[in-house]
Coordinates of C-alpha atoms in Angstrom, one line a residue:
M504 CA -101.5 99.4 -14.9
K505 CA -99.0 101.1 -12.7
L506 CA -96.3 99.0 -10.7
E507 CA -95.4 100.3 -7.6
L508 CA -93.0 98.9 -5.2
T509 CA -93.9 98.5 -1.6
K510 CA -91.6 98.8 1.1
K511 CA -91.8 95.1 1.7
D512 CA -90.6 94.6 -2.0
I513 CA -88.0 97.0 -1.6
F514 CA -86.6 95.4 1.6
L515 CA -86.7 92.0 -0.2
L516 CA -84.9 93.4 -3.0
K517 CA -82.2 94.9 -0.8
A518 CA -82.0 91.4 0.9
A519 CA -81.5 89.6 -2.4
V520 CA -78.8 92.0 -3.7
S521 CA -77.2 91.7 -0.5
I522 CA -77.0 88.0 -0.5
L523 CA -75.6 88.0 -4.0
L524 CA -73.1 90.4 -3.0
A525 CA -71.9 88.2 0.1
F526 CA -71.7 85.0 -2.2
L527 CA -69.7 86.6 -4.8
A528 CA -67.3 87.9 -2.1
F529 CA -67.1 84.7 -0.5
R530 CA -66.4 82.8 -3.7
F531 CA -63.8 85.0 -5.3
L532 CA -62.3 86.5 -2.6
I533 CA -62.4 84.5 0.8
M534 CA -62.4 81.0 -1.0
P535 CA -59.0 81.7 -3.0
G536 CA -57.5 82.9 0.3
I537 CA -58.5 79.8 1.9
T538 CA -57.0 77.7 -0.7
V539 CA -53.6 79.5 -0.7
Y540 CA -53.5 79.2 3.1
Q541 CA -54.0 75.6 2.9
E542 CA -51.4 75.1 0.3
K543 CA -49.0 77.3 2.3
A544 CA -49.6 75.5 5.5
L545 CA -49.0 72.0 3.4
E546 CA -45.8 73.5 2.3
A547 CA -44.7 74.7 5.5
E548 CA -45.2 71.3 6.7
A549 CA -43.3 69.8 4.1
L550 CA -40.4 72.3 4.9
A551 CA -40.5 71.6 8.6
E552 CA -40.1 67.8 7.8
T553 CA -37.1 68.6 5.3
R554 CA -35.5 70.6 7.8
A555 CA -35.9 67.9 10.3
E556 CA -34.4 65.5 8.1
M557 CA -31.6 67.6 7.4
E558 CA -30.6 68.5 10.6
A559 CA -30.9 64.6 11.4
A560 CA -28.3 64.0 8.5
I561 CA -25.9 66.9 10.0
D562 CA -26.1 65.4 13.4
N563 CA -25.2 61.9 11.9
I564 CA -22.3 63.2 9.7
P565 CA -19.6 62.3 12.4
G566 CA -21.1 58.8 12.5
L567 CA -21.3 58.6 8.8
E568 CA -17.6 59.9 8.7
Q569 CA -16.4 57.1 11.1
D570 CA -18.0 54.6 9.0
L571 CA -16.5 55.9 5.9
E572 CA -13.1 56.0 7.4
K573 CA -13.8 52.4 8.8
Y574 CA -15.0 51.2 5.3
R575 CA -11.9 52.6 3.6
R576 CA -9.4 50.8 6.0
Q577 CA -11.3 47.8 5.4
L578 CA -11.0 48.4 1.8
E579 CA -7.3 49.1 2.0
E580 CA -6.7 45.8 3.9
A581 CA -8.8 44.0 1.3
S582 CA -7.2 45.3 -1.7
A583 CA -3.6 44.8 -0.3
P584 CA -2.7 41.8 -2.1
Y585 CA -3.9 42.9 -5.4
Y586 CA -2.9 45.6 -7.6
A587 CA -4.4 48.9 -8.7
P588 CA -6.0 48.7 -12.6
M589 CA -3.0 48.4 -14.8
E590 CA -2.8 49.1 -18.4
N591 CA -1.8 46.2 -20.9
S592 CA 1.5 48.1 -21.2
R593 CA 2.0 47.9 -17.5
I594 CA 1.1 44.2 -17.5
D595 CA 3.5 43.4 -20.5
E596 CA 6.4 45.5 -18.6
L597 CA 5.5 43.3 -15.4
L598 CA 5.7 39.9 -16.8
T599 CA 8.1 40.2 -19.7
G600 CA 10.6 42.3 -17.3
L601 CA 10.5 39.2 -14.9
A602 CA 11.1 36.8 -17.7
L603 CA 14.1 38.7 -19.4
K604 CA 15.5 39.2 -15.6
L605 CA 15.6 35.4 -15.5
G606 CA 17.3 34.7 -19.0
L607 CA 14.0 33.2 -20.4
F608 CA 13.1 34.3 -24.0
P609 CA 9.3 35.8 -24.3
V610 CA 7.7 34.4 -27.5
S611 CA 4.4 35.8 -27.3
L612 CA 1.9 37.5 -24.6
S613 CA -1.9 37.8 -25.1
I614 CA -3.8 40.0 -22.7
Q615 CA -7.4 40.0 -22.2
N616 CA -9.2 43.0 -20.7
P617 CA -9.9 42.5 -17.1
E618 CA -13.5 41.9 -16.0
P619 CA -15.2 41.6 -12.4
G620 CA -15.0 38.3 -10.8
I621 CA -14.4 36.0 -7.7
P622 CA -10.7 34.4 -7.6
A623 CA -10.8 30.9 -7.8
P624 CA -9.2 28.5 -5.0
Y625 CA -5.8 28.6 -5.5
L626 CA -3.1 25.9 -4.1
Y627 CA 0.7 26.5 -4.5
V628 CA 3.0 23.6 -3.5
K629 CA 6.5 24.1 -4.5
S630 CA 8.0 20.8 -6.0
G631 CA 11.2 19.5 -4.1
Q632 CA 12.6 17.7 -7.3
P633 CA 12.0 20.2 -10.2
E634 CA 14.7 18.4 -12.2
E635 CA 13.2 15.1 -12.3
T636 CA 9.5 16.4 -12.9
S637 CA 8.8 15.2 -16.5
D638 CA 6.8 17.0 -19.0
A639 CA 4.0 14.5 -18.6
E640 CA 4.0 14.8 -15.0
S641 CA 3.6 18.7 -15.3
V642 CA 0.4 18.4 -17.5
K643 CA -0.8 15.9 -15.4
S644 CA -0.4 18.1 -12.3
T645 CA -1.8 20.7 -14.0
E646 CA -4.9 18.8 -15.0
S647 CA -5.4 17.3 -11.6
T648 CA -5.4 20.9 -10.0
E649 CA -7.9 22.0 -12.4
D650 CA -10.2 19.1 -11.2
V651 CA -9.6 19.9 -7.5
E652 CA -10.5 23.5 -8.3
S653 CA -13.5 22.6 -10.2
T654 CA -15.0 20.3 -7.2
E655 CA -14.2 23.0 -4.8
N656 CA -15.6 26.0 -6.6
A657 CA -19.1 25.8 -4.7
E658 CA -17.3 26.0 -1.5
S659 CA -14.8 28.7 -2.5
T660 CA -17.7 31.1 -2.8
E661 CA -18.4 30.7 1.0
N662 CA -15.3 29.7 2.3
A663 CA -12.5 31.4 0.2
E664 CA -11.4 33.6 3.0
N665 CA -10.5 30.6 4.9
T666 CA -8.3 28.9 2.3
T667 CA -5.4 27.3 3.7
P668 CA -2.0 28.3 2.1
G669 CA 0.1 25.9 0.4
E670 CA 2.9 23.5 2.1
T671 CA 5.5 26.0 1.5
G672 CA 3.7 29.3 1.9
G673 CA 1.0 29.6 -0.8
T674 CA -1.0 32.8 -1.1
G675 CA -4.9 32.5 -0.9
I676 CA -6.9 35.0 -2.4
N677 CA -10.1 36.2 -0.4
N678 CA -13.5 36.6 -2.0
E679 CA -13.5 40.3 -1.7
P680 CA -15.7 42.6 -3.7
C681 CA -14.8 44.7 -6.5
I682 CA -12.2 42.3 -7.9
L683 CA -11.1 42.5 -11.5
I684 CA -9.4 39.5 -13.0
G685 CA -7.2 39.9 -16.0
T686 CA -6.2 36.8 -18.0
V687 CA -2.9 36.4 -19.7
S688 CA -1.6 33.8 -22.0
F689 CA 2.3 34.1 -21.8
T690 CA 4.6 31.6 -23.9
M691 CA 8.4 31.6 -23.5
R692 CA 11.6 29.8 -24.0
G693 CA 14.4 28.5 -21.6
T694 CA 15.6 25.8 -19.5
Q695 CA 13.7 23.8 -17.1
E696 CA 15.3 25.5 -14.3
Q697 CA 14.5 28.9 -15.5
M698 CA 10.6 28.1 -15.7
F699 CA 10.7 26.8 -12.2
S700 CA 12.5 30.1 -11.2
F701 CA 9.8 32.1 -12.9
V702 CA 7.1 30.2 -11.0
D703 CA 8.6 30.4 -7.7
Q704 CA 9.4 34.4 -8.4
L705 CA 5.6 34.8 -9.2
E706 CA 4.7 33.0 -6.0
Q707 CA 7.0 34.6 -3.7
N708 CA 7.2 38.2 -5.2
Y709 CA 3.9 38.6 -7.1
P710 CA 1.0 37.5 -4.9
A711 CA -1.7 39.1 -7.1
V712 CA -0.6 37.2 -10.3
H713 CA -1.6 33.2 -10.1
I714 CA -0.8 30.5 -12.5
R715 CA -3.8 28.6 -13.5
S716 CA -2.1 26.0 -16.1
M717 CA 1.5 25.5 -17.3
Q718 CA 2.6 23.2 -20.2
M719 CA 6.3 22.7 -21.1
N720 CA 7.2 21.1 -24.6
Q721 CA 10.7 20.6 -26.2
R722 CA 10.7 22.1 -29.5
V723 CA 13.2 22.4 -32.3
F724 CA 14.3 26.1 -33.2
L725 CA 16.9 27.5 -35.5
D726 CA 19.6 29.6 -33.7
S727 CA 21.4 32.8 -35.2
G728 CA 23.6 30.7 -37.2
W729 CA 20.7 28.6 -38.9
E730 CA 21.4 25.5 -36.8
A731 CA 18.5 23.3 -35.4
V732 CA 18.6 23.8 -31.7
E733 CA 16.1 21.8 -29.1
E734 CA 14.7 24.1 -26.7
L735 CA 12.0 23.9 -23.9
E736 CA 9.0 25.9 -24.5
A737 CA 6.4 26.7 -21.8
A738 CA 2.9 28.1 -22.3
F739 CA 1.5 29.9 -18.8
E740 CA -2.2 30.7 -18.3
L741 CA -2.1 33.5 -15.7
E742 CA -4.7 35.4 -13.7
I743 CA -3.8 38.9 -12.5
Y744 CA -5.8 40.3 -9.7
M745 CA -6.6 43.9 -9.6
Y746 CA -9.0 46.0 -7.2
E747 CA -11.6 48.4 -8.3
D748 CA -12.1 51.5 -5.7
P749 CA -16.0 51.6 -5.1
L750 CA -15.3 55.0 -3.5
G751 CA -14.0 56.3 -6.9
E752 CA -10.7 57.7 -5.2

């Protein structure tokens, strides 16, 4: 049996081949191009948004610089009463130097690493009769001050910036951020007048050093001639306030 293609069969065959070629061309040539075009369009849109954000940021640079300068001035004003971060040797030099200057004999000095915190309420009142103040009265005064501090601790968190100074010019520490508190235990020997002079010097000339407690006791020591000598010994608990620059400058 002889198979012959008619003109109609040839036409249908050509049409089928043409359709197949068109499908293959659309699938492997046109579709990838459309996909790439869509991806490029999305990338172009994202780049346009990024460019707009960058232009807006550039336009805001003068305002940001002004805000930064304003914040820097506020930071300088807030950190004015405090020390820059100090090494232990610098703290030792500061306190021991003052004690030696006043004729006191340093016995021991313990310095703890500064930690972030909020300064506690502080009220300094200079005694009018330091010579008549007994050791028991000093300890009692210290305990009463600690009781007042504990009862006012909650209010200090919100109102420390409005702390009223002491009767003769106490210095209030504000609840500013980035404050580092170094705790120091300092023991020394000397006369009662020298001890009170040390306290007054700290208050008047070292506003970032606060006395948290003070205990004085009469003790017996041996002098250079191996003779028993009765001398006053005072143990201070101090806090040194330092600021930490958040700008990293």
